Amino acid sequence: MDATTFDNRYRGQLIAAGSVGLLLSLSTLAQPMFVSTFISRVEDRASVVWPLAMITVMFILQAVLTAAQSFLLGRASERITALLRWSATRDLLRSDVAEFRKLDRGDTHSRLVSDTQLASVALADGIVDMATSGFMVVGAVALMLYVDVGLAVAAFGCLSSAALLSALLASRVRAMATTNQADIGAFSSGVQRILGSILTIKSSRAEDREEQRIASLADRARRSGVRLTWLSSLFMPAATVGLQLALLVTIGWGMSKVVEGHMSLADLTAFVMYLFFLLSPLAMLFMSLGRIQRGRAALSRVKELKGIKQEADPVVVPCRLGEDDGIAFEDVRFGYDAKRPVLRDVSLRIPPRGVTAIVGLSGAGKTTLFQLLERFYHPDSGSIRVGEQDISSMPLGQLRGLIGYVEQDVMLFSGSLRENICYSNHDAAEADVAAAIRLAGLQPTVDKLPSGMDTILSEGGVGLSGGEKQRVAIARALLKKPRFILLDEATAHQDSETEAVLLDTLKNVSVETSVIVIAHRLSTISIADRIVVLDGGSVHSVGTHEELLEVDERYRTMILLQMESAPA
Ligand SMILES: Nc1ncnc2c1ncn2[C@@H]1O[C@H](COP(=O)(O)OP(=O)(O)OP(=O)(O)O)[C@@H](O)[C@H]1O
Ligand SMILES: [Mg+2]
């Protein structure tokens, strides 16, 4: 099912609910007519079977229609909630990485889970209630004017003061609803912080501090929630006070008209019934006004999320690439924020085969190079090419299909080990999966796990060690059989025995693939065919280990320090 059918379906359901609501209003509005006829017939001593039968039919019709409307509305609002959740998540999945990283996780979660539901209340219940009760109000008003203009004008005068008050309240409710939903978002963000850092919290003995923080966030949401409820609860009294005043005027003046013979008792009864009928739709109108304001506030929070900048992927036709195409960075300048460049005029060629090691101090811009190559970010100037093709002129699917990327901080999904390994290649043959596991040195881990490949890992890969997680990510990258393998310190958590297995694998894979490793350890550097020294965001030098040792003082110092701190 695509977005349009989904959209059309909920629109159809809303219209159905609205139509049932209109029928309901019509059947209600018809009742006083029959009651009036009934009274006139009693006065004239004529047969009352027909008006009585009609009144009964109207009662039954009303009951059936009320149930139908409530069901249709509920169903439509569930559908709208699902549509909003789905479409906002869809936009998040395809969002620009830089924009995505600015999002607060807890707040985003709260927008997706609770604001979507609140918003659907505005769209479904609020709008349909407002439409049907609006129709009912207009109908009742027209019929009251028809029965007695003077009496009707007097009653409306009393009611309009209440309407004015409610309109003023509505704008306050909306502002307070926005505050309340933002407070709920902040609370959710606090919870997320605890979920993500429980060990840090415990080892810092910060449970009390976090508890206080969460309590104050919960209290802030409570306070704005109470203020919102207080404002919302004023809607009903504003309506009822107006109505009671109108009732008083109607009965007083109406009865004097009946006594003076200017109005029949049947007409006054019908008029009072209409006035009563005005009560519930009017109250509903006021309440739905409040609800719509709350929902609109929620909807605007969801829309903000839905409006997140999408990753640009304008090219559809895959580019032609040659077997021997390598990667070239040409005068690449880039900064996460425009004022602070991270990479300055980086020019670099990486051949289609062999191992290239990138070395440099922490913060030199090594990971950034990989992120530009994956097109998570875009160079401020200069270009990155695969063969002759600028990566910005390639479809994203093609570009990312060429690359197997093992991130610096590996995160695994909650799911089975198999799902985690096959994530980049769902249809991989069993033999290929087995080969990737063996090549990544993961076999002993698989043998050790209670259900082997089908062992369920918790969120973030809890249950595996840091080194094991890295090897899962390496197996995933290998299984993709990419043209370029990017490894960001992927052997950093391995013992020397496992590391030797991995380095052996990388060396073998590099016969057909370009392996690019960000490395701190001499052991990794030693398998590299060429080494790129990155310093302060620029390429300082390129060469083999021996060449660099000979000519590059900077490299020599780095290696010496490395040997002192962690002899390989
Ligand atoms: N998402 C980001 N937003 C803003 N600045 C960032 C972001 N990621 C990295 N930086 C900054 O860019 C610079 C280069 O970061 P990068 O991650 O590329 O370094 P690195 O060479 O990989 O370092 P390390 O060896 O510590 O992993 C650093 O100064 C870092 O603070
Ligand atoms: Mg890094």
XYZ file of C-alpha atoms and ligand atoms in Angstrom:
600
model
C 0.000 0.000 0.000
C 1.479 3.384 -0.937
C 1.009 6.761 0.712
C -1.797 7.906 -1.595
C -4.081 4.904 -1.081
C -3.478 5.203 2.638
C -4.275 8.885 2.435
C -7.422 8.338 0.372
C -8.643 5.627 2.680
C -8.470 7.741 5.788
C -10.053 10.640 3.948
C -12.879 8.298 2.872
C -13.341 7.131 6.449
C -13.427 10.677 7.764
C -16.017 11.618 5.177
C -18.046 8.520 6.123
C -17.879 9.480 9.814
C -18.818 13.066 8.937
C -21.772 11.915 6.819
C -23.082 9.689 9.604
C -22.698 12.697 11.913
C -24.792 14.831 9.569
C -27.514 12.161 9.431
C -27.407 12.078 13.207
C -27.901 15.845 13.360
C -30.788 15.662 10.894
C -32.557 12.938 12.888
C -32.085 14.948 16.087
C -33.312 18.171 14.508
C -36.426 16.412 13.200
C -37.523 15.313 16.688
C -38.958 18.635 17.977
C -41.017 18.874 14.773
C -42.665 15.545 15.584
C -43.047 16.475 19.264
C -44.700 19.746 18.225
C -47.034 17.837 15.842
C -47.764 15.379 18.654
C -48.765 18.220 21.059
C -50.925 19.940 18.391
C -52.686 16.628 17.654
C -53.333 15.993 21.352
C -54.795 19.520 21.593
C -56.949 18.838 18.490
C -57.862 15.348 19.809
C -56.594 13.804 16.534
C -54.699 10.469 16.124
C -51.140 10.555 17.549
C -49.956 7.198 16.165
C -47.996 8.699 13.269
C -45.989 11.329 15.254
C -45.329 8.779 18.043
C -44.090 6.190 15.524
C -41.795 8.759 13.934
C -40.389 9.854 17.317
C -39.605 6.184 18.125
C -37.920 5.648 14.743
C -35.814 8.787 15.331
C -34.691 7.497 18.761
C -33.575 4.161 17.329
C -31.906 5.840 14.364
C -30.054 8.159 16.707
C -28.719 5.272 18.805
C -27.496 3.342 15.760
C -25.926 6.396 14.151
C -24.156 7.451 17.370
C -22.495 4.034 17.646
C -21.583 4.015 13.947
C -20.073 7.479 14.099
C -18.002 6.713 17.153
C -16.610 3.549 15.554
C -15.873 5.204 12.220
C -14.138 8.093 13.942
C -12.030 5.827 16.126
C -10.989 3.805 13.109
C -10.132 6.895 11.074
C -8.061 8.415 13.881
C -6.098 5.168 14.360
C -5.396 5.193 10.659
C -4.252 8.810 10.687
C -1.977 8.089 13.650
C -0.439 5.168 11.770
C -0.060 7.281 8.625
C 1.688 10.073 10.517
C 3.983 7.659 12.360
C 4.859 5.848 9.201
C 5.421 8.896 7.019
C 7.446 10.778 9.654
C 9.664 7.714 10.195
C 10.032 7.333 6.433
C 11.297 10.921 6.219
C 13.659 10.347 9.156
C 15.139 7.296 7.458
C 15.914 9.312 4.347
C 16.957 12.492 6.097
C 20.174 14.366 5.599
C 22.767 13.026 8.060
C 23.779 16.479 9.329
C 20.139 17.361 10.087
C 19.441 13.956 11.615
C 22.337 14.353 14.017
C 20.854 17.596 15.313
C 17.732 15.778 16.512
C 17.204 15.022 20.162
C 16.409 11.304 20.413
C 13.938 11.464 23.277
C 12.046 14.406 21.845
C 11.914 12.740 18.414
C 10.602 9.577 20.044
C 7.908 11.545 21.830
C 6.929 13.322 18.600
C 6.632 9.993 16.794
C 4.718 8.158 19.515
C 2.570 10.646 21.417
C 2.290 13.747 19.216
C 1.185 11.673 16.235
C -1.702 10.342 18.306
C -2.667 13.757 19.648
C -2.553 15.161 16.139
C -4.905 12.497 14.836
C -7.420 13.589 17.468
C -7.380 17.036 15.866
C -7.786 15.673 12.394
C -10.412 13.028 13.096
C -12.490 13.719 16.196
C -12.016 17.477 16.297
C -12.770 18.262 12.692
C -15.648 15.795 12.317
C -17.154 16.870 15.661
C -16.819 20.469 14.640
C -18.395 19.863 11.234
C -21.340 17.839 12.543
C -21.960 19.938 15.620
C -21.550 23.049 13.458
C -24.242 21.672 11.153
C -26.453 20.903 14.137
C -25.972 24.409 15.535
C -26.778 26.037 12.177
C -29.848 23.774 11.784
C -31.131 24.472 15.300
C -30.507 28.216 14.897
C -32.390 28.290 11.563
C -35.340 26.376 13.024
C -35.431 28.605 16.127
C -35.524 31.676 13.880
C -38.331 29.999 11.933
C -40.361 29.351 15.111
C -39.895 32.826 16.680
C -37.431 35.481 15.490
C -37.584 37.711 18.601
C -37.080 34.854 21.046
C -34.271 33.431 18.913
C -32.353 36.754 18.764
C -32.606 37.106 22.558
C -31.298 33.552 23.114
C -28.404 34.045 20.671
C -27.415 37.256 22.420
C -26.855 35.282 25.626
C -24.977 32.525 23.806
C -22.660 34.776 21.821
C -20.973 36.144 24.959
C -20.011 32.562 25.794
C -18.729 32.030 22.246
C -16.488 35.086 22.506
C -14.992 33.840 25.762
C -14.328 30.419 24.233
C -12.572 31.902 21.216
C -10.232 33.759 23.560
C -9.603 30.565 25.506
C -8.810 28.610 22.335
C -5.675 30.578 21.523
C -4.399 30.205 25.103
C -5.031 26.451 24.935
C -2.970 26.122 21.784
C 0.003 27.960 23.261
C -0.175 25.890 26.453
C -0.511 22.645 24.455
C 2.703 23.460 22.574
C 4.499 24.059 25.869
C 3.107 20.855 27.361
C 4.133 18.730 24.384
C 7.621 20.239 24.412
C 7.830 19.411 28.147
C 6.819 15.819 27.422
C 9.518 15.745 24.732
C 12.106 16.972 27.263
C 11.024 14.284 29.739
C 11.310 11.643 27.046
C 14.764 12.939 26.221
C 15.750 12.572 29.904
C 14.561 8.959 29.894
C 16.556 8.284 26.738
C 19.673 9.655 28.436
C 19.236 7.148 31.260
C 18.578 4.263 28.879
C 21.675 5.094 26.872
C 24.128 5.641 29.702
C 23.101 3.468 32.629
C 26.622 2.154 33.248
C 28.162 5.651 33.216
C 25.449 6.800 35.615
C 26.068 3.900 37.981
C 29.848 4.129 37.905
C 29.612 7.886 38.522
C 27.140 7.185 41.365
C 24.828 9.690 39.688
C 21.547 7.827 40.298
C 20.283 10.488 42.726
C 21.181 13.341 40.385
C 19.488 11.643 37.430
C 16.459 10.830 39.576
C 16.135 14.478 40.572
C 16.552 15.558 36.997
C 13.859 13.177 35.777
C 11.570 14.185 38.660
C 11.912 17.849 37.768
C 11.284 17.125 34.078
C 8.216 15.033 34.981
C 7.025 17.824 37.246
C 7.465 20.426 34.562
C 5.320 18.324 32.205
C 2.766 17.888 35.008
C 2.587 21.628 35.648
C 2.027 22.561 32.011
C -0.403 19.615 31.738
C -2.436 20.919 34.693
C -2.456 24.439 33.250
C -3.657 23.003 29.964
C -6.412 20.997 31.657
C -7.454 24.074 33.622
C -7.781 26.147 30.442
C -9.559 23.316 28.618
C -11.985 22.809 31.487
C -13.143 26.435 31.188
C -14.652 25.701 27.779
C -17.641 23.783 29.170
C -18.709 26.280 31.880
C -18.445 29.128 29.348
C -20.921 27.277 27.172
C -23.321 26.138 29.925
C -23.548 29.513 31.642
C -24.478 31.094 28.293
C -27.081 28.395 27.691
C -28.661 28.644 31.115
C -29.012 32.369 30.681
C -30.609 31.810 27.271
C -32.994 29.224 28.778
C -34.065 31.622 31.499
C -34.822 34.392 28.986
C -36.627 31.982 26.637
C -38.878 30.425 29.249
C -39.692 33.752 30.901
C -40.416 35.683 27.727
C -41.825 32.638 25.877
C -44.372 31.822 28.584
C -45.585 35.436 28.630
C -46.039 35.191 24.836
C -48.060 31.948 25.249
C -50.208 33.531 27.951
C -50.833 36.582 25.739
C -51.695 34.251 22.823
C -48.793 35.368 20.577
C -47.279 31.865 20.563
C -48.646 28.296 20.789
C -47.492 25.949 23.555
C -46.411 23.461 20.858
C -44.108 26.075 19.299
C -42.591 27.043 22.664
C -41.928 23.347 23.447
C -40.214 22.915 20.085
C -38.205 26.109 20.660
C -37.013 24.982 24.107
C -36.115 21.564 22.697
C -34.011 23.254 20.019
C -32.322 25.324 22.667
C -31.464 22.115 24.535
C -30.324 20.515 21.343
C -28.040 23.469 20.902
C -26.384 22.688 24.233
C -24.540 19.506 23.402
C -23.364 20.444 19.882
C -22.423 23.891 21.128
C -20.464 22.417 24.017
C -18.957 19.932 21.574
C -18.122 22.782 19.224
C -16.309 24.618 22.004
C -14.586 21.474 23.203
C -13.573 20.415 19.728
C -12.154 23.916 19.287
C -9.928 23.232 22.282
C -9.085 19.752 21.084
C -8.244 20.987 17.618
C -5.887 23.557 19.125
C -4.111 20.845 21.134
C -3.976 18.642 18.090
C -2.690 21.434 15.873
C 0.139 22.043 18.305
C 0.992 18.326 18.156
C 0.623 18.251 14.408
C 3.038 21.126 13.976
C 5.618 19.195 16.047
C 5.128 16.140 13.825
C 5.296 18.319 10.719
C 8.577 19.816 11.914
C 9.936 16.290 12.027
C 8.398 15.444 8.668
C 9.891 18.611 7.225
C 13.427 17.402 7.994
C 15.771 18.006 5.075
C 15.990 14.920 2.910
C 19.171 13.398 1.581
C 19.668 14.647 -1.969
C 19.553 11.768 -4.448
C 18.614 13.342 -7.768
C 20.442 10.949 -10.104
C 18.539 7.811 -11.056
C 20.580 6.213 -13.807
C 23.643 4.356 -12.472
C 27.002 5.597 -13.740
C 29.299 3.398 -15.800
C 32.310 2.362 -13.777
C 35.407 0.530 -14.910
C 36.966 -2.475 -13.161
C 40.084 -0.460 -12.391
C 38.426 2.657 -11.025
C 39.939 3.916 -7.824
C 38.968 6.805 -5.577
C 40.262 10.343 -5.973
C 39.869 13.278 -3.596
C 40.558 16.527 -5.443
C 41.166 19.708 -3.405
C 38.471 18.747 -0.916
C 37.593 21.332 1.708
C 35.041 20.565 4.364
C 33.875 21.712 7.779
C 30.898 20.496 9.851
C 30.258 24.147 10.395
C 31.355 26.621 7.767
C 33.632 28.606 10.109
C 35.749 25.650 11.239
C 37.252 23.691 8.330
C 38.129 20.099 9.233
C 39.639 19.119 5.901
C 41.707 21.602 3.888
C 42.556 20.997 0.229
C 42.790 17.239 0.550
C 43.990 15.628 -2.677
C 44.438 11.897 -2.568
C 44.330 8.874 -4.879
C 43.357 5.459 -3.651
C 43.957 2.608 -6.114
C 41.288 -0.047 -6.849
C 43.237 -2.765 -5.079
C 45.613 -3.075 -2.163
C 45.599 -1.819 1.415
C 45.751 1.917 2.098
C 46.268 2.993 5.687
C 45.265 6.438 6.883
C 47.115 7.621 9.941
C 46.999 10.840 11.883
C 46.415 12.239 15.326
C 43.014 12.177 16.966
C 40.808 14.847 15.382
C 42.925 14.998 12.201
C 39.841 14.322 10.061
C 40.242 10.597 9.254
C 36.658 9.543 10.013
C 35.461 12.669 8.212
C 37.163 11.440 5.015
C 35.095 8.236 5.173
C 31.891 10.110 5.875
C 32.438 12.300 2.816
C 33.095 9.222 0.700
C 29.787 7.696 1.845
C 28.155 11.070 0.985
C 26.860 11.507 4.538
C 28.282 15.016 4.195
C 29.271 17.027 1.137
C 32.558 18.819 0.462
C 32.329 22.612 0.684
C 34.595 22.700 -2.378
C 36.579 20.242 -4.455
C 35.379 16.842 -5.615
C 35.473 13.166 -4.789
C 35.487 10.755 -7.727
C 35.259 7.063 -8.339
C 37.098 6.642 -11.651
C 35.905 9.562 -13.739
C 32.546 9.897 -11.958
C 32.002 12.537 -9.320
C 30.246 10.734 -6.468
C 27.626 13.502 -6.359
C 26.526 12.482 -9.869
C 25.965 8.846 -8.827
C 22.721 7.454 -7.404
C 23.202 7.027 -3.643
C 22.265 3.355 -3.914
C 25.044 2.751 -6.434
C 27.653 4.667 -4.436
C 26.867 3.036 -1.097
C 26.602 -0.347 -2.808
C 30.279 -0.013 -3.749
C 31.371 0.505 -0.161
C 31.534 -1.723 2.891
C 31.905 0.571 5.905
C 32.868 -0.538 9.405
C 32.326 2.423 11.689
C 34.580 3.500 14.522
C 31.866 2.837 17.113
C 30.065 -0.272 15.967
C 26.409 -0.450 16.956
C 24.463 -3.648 16.329
C 20.703 -3.945 15.998
C 18.513 -5.824 18.393
C 17.823 -9.011 16.475
C 19.591 -12.276 15.711
C 23.294 -12.469 14.945
C 22.363 -13.731 11.478
C 20.182 -10.665 10.813
C 23.042 -8.445 11.917
C 25.552 -10.111 9.615
C 23.235 -10.399 6.608
C 21.919 -6.837 7.002
C 23.814 -5.565 3.962
C 23.093 -8.651 1.854
C 19.784 -10.332 2.677
C 19.955 -12.937 -0.053
C 23.480 -14.101 0.691
C 24.049 -17.816 0.113
C 24.716 -19.851 3.250
C 28.225 -20.671 1.992
C 29.034 -16.963 1.593
C 27.755 -16.221 5.112
C 29.903 -19.032 6.494
C 32.915 -17.705 4.580
C 32.387 -14.142 5.874
C 32.172 -15.453 9.447
C 35.346 -17.427 9.042
C 37.204 -14.558 7.370
C 36.148 -12.142 10.099
C 37.454 -14.543 12.773
C 33.949 -14.862 14.188
C 33.598 -18.653 14.151
C 34.717 -19.182 17.793
C 32.140 -16.597 18.907
C 29.345 -18.241 16.903
C 30.265 -21.653 18.373
C 30.164 -20.223 21.869
C 26.741 -18.561 21.608
C 23.770 -20.560 22.962
C 21.803 -20.551 19.708
C 24.709 -19.880 17.367
C 23.732 -17.591 14.501
C 20.154 -17.416 15.762
C 21.114 -15.961 19.134
C 19.164 -12.793 19.719
C 21.351 -9.788 20.522
C 19.952 -6.990 22.631
C 19.882 -3.385 21.502
C 23.355 -2.115 20.637
C 24.718 -5.652 20.569
C 24.637 -6.141 24.346
C 25.879 -9.670 24.979
C 28.916 -9.371 22.712
C 32.300 -7.916 23.548
C 33.631 -4.791 21.821
C 35.982 -6.867 19.655
C 33.197 -9.339 18.774
C 30.924 -6.494 17.721
C 33.668 -5.184 15.475
C 34.095 -8.602 13.897
C 30.326 -8.847 13.277
C 30.552 -5.511 11.461
C 33.568 -6.742 9.472
C 31.700 -9.934 8.488
C 28.769 -7.754 7.400
C 31.049 -5.592 5.275
C 32.794 -8.609 3.711
C 29.478 -10.312 2.913
C 28.490 -7.288 0.854
C 31.495 -8.009 -1.426
C 32.098 -4.308 -1.953
C 34.666 -2.651 -4.249
C 35.960 -0.543 -1.374
C 36.171 -1.601 2.244
C 36.465 1.236 4.769
C 37.574 0.190 8.233
C 37.687 2.824 10.943
C 40.079 1.438 13.553
C 38.294 -1.874 13.146
C 41.071 -3.872 14.770
C 41.429 -1.563 17.747
C 39.573 -3.863 20.168
C 41.150 -7.147 19.027
C 43.731 -9.275 20.824
C 46.897 -9.789 18.831
C 45.947 -13.329 17.760
C 42.546 -12.296 16.388
C 44.086 -9.204 14.894
C 46.582 -11.347 12.977
C 43.662 -13.394 11.521
C 41.856 -10.218 10.520
C 44.902 -8.596 8.976
C 45.551 -11.755 7.024
C 41.970 -11.638 5.740
C 42.264 -7.985 4.778
C 45.490 -8.622 2.940
C 43.853 -11.485 0.988
C 40.692 -9.493 0.244
C 42.804 -6.592 -0.990
C 43.971 -8.652 -3.960
C 40.612 -7.891 -5.558
C 39.339 -5.008 -3.439
C 40.542 -1.658 -2.202
C 40.888 -1.874 1.566
C 41.195 1.481 3.321
C 41.981 1.293 7.013
C 42.204 4.060 9.549
C 44.930 2.802 11.825
C 46.729 3.719 14.993
C 48.523 0.435 15.508
C 51.787 -0.426 13.878
C 50.554 -3.965 13.211
C 47.796 -2.649 10.932
C 50.074 -0.125 9.298
C 52.576 -2.876 8.523
C 50.207 -4.652 6.088
C 49.506 -1.437 4.155
C 50.764 -1.030 0.611
C 50.689 2.730 1.072
C 50.170 5.035 3.990
C 48.513 8.435 3.976
C 49.527 10.745 6.806
C 46.787 13.206 7.630
C 47.752 16.189 9.718
C 45.560 19.094 10.721
C 43.040 18.309 7.983
C 45.557 18.076 5.116
C 47.487 15.262 3.513
C 50.940 15.590 5.004
C 52.632 12.766 3.095
C 51.984 9.511 1.221
C 54.300 6.518 0.848
C 55.203 3.061 2.089
C 56.125 2.518 5.719
C 59.835 2.373 4.853
C 59.705 5.456 2.622
C 57.901 7.490 5.228
C 60.211 6.381 8.020
C 63.034 7.671 5.934
C 61.675 11.004 4.734
C 58.875 12.058 7.055
C 59.916 13.337 10.456
C 56.282 13.700 11.554
C 55.524 10.075 10.684
C 58.669 8.883 12.403
C 57.696 10.658 15.627
C 54.185 9.241 15.487
C 55.417 5.705 14.951
C 58.042 5.964 17.663
C 55.445 7.205 20.135
C 53.149 4.410 19.099
C 55.856 1.803 19.604
C 56.600 3.167 23.032
C 52.976 3.165 24.140
C 51.889 -0.144 22.577
C 54.641 -2.227 21.103
C 53.167 -4.354 18.300
N 29.329 15.562 13.593
C 30.261 16.487 13.851
N 29.932 17.780 14.048
C 30.856 18.731 14.286
N 32.166 18.483 14.368
C 32.594 17.224 14.190
C 31.658 16.160 13.928
N 32.365 15.017 13.786
C 33.670 15.366 13.960
N 33.798 16.665 14.193
C 35.065 17.400 14.390
O 35.843 17.229 13.213
C 37.202 16.996 13.530
C 37.684 15.727 12.848
O 36.942 14.652 13.347
P 37.178 13.168 12.865
O 36.131 12.337 13.515
O 37.243 13.109 11.394
O 38.603 12.876 13.500
P 39.464 11.550 13.473
O 40.706 11.859 12.727
O 38.648 10.425 12.988
O 39.820 11.376 15.023
P 39.908 10.026 15.923
O 41.229 9.405 15.639
O 39.828 10.538 17.307
O 38.756 9.160 15.544
C 37.290 16.957 15.040
O 37.818 18.187 15.476
C 35.870 16.787 15.510
O 35.663 17.487 16.696
Mg 37.797 8.826 13.892
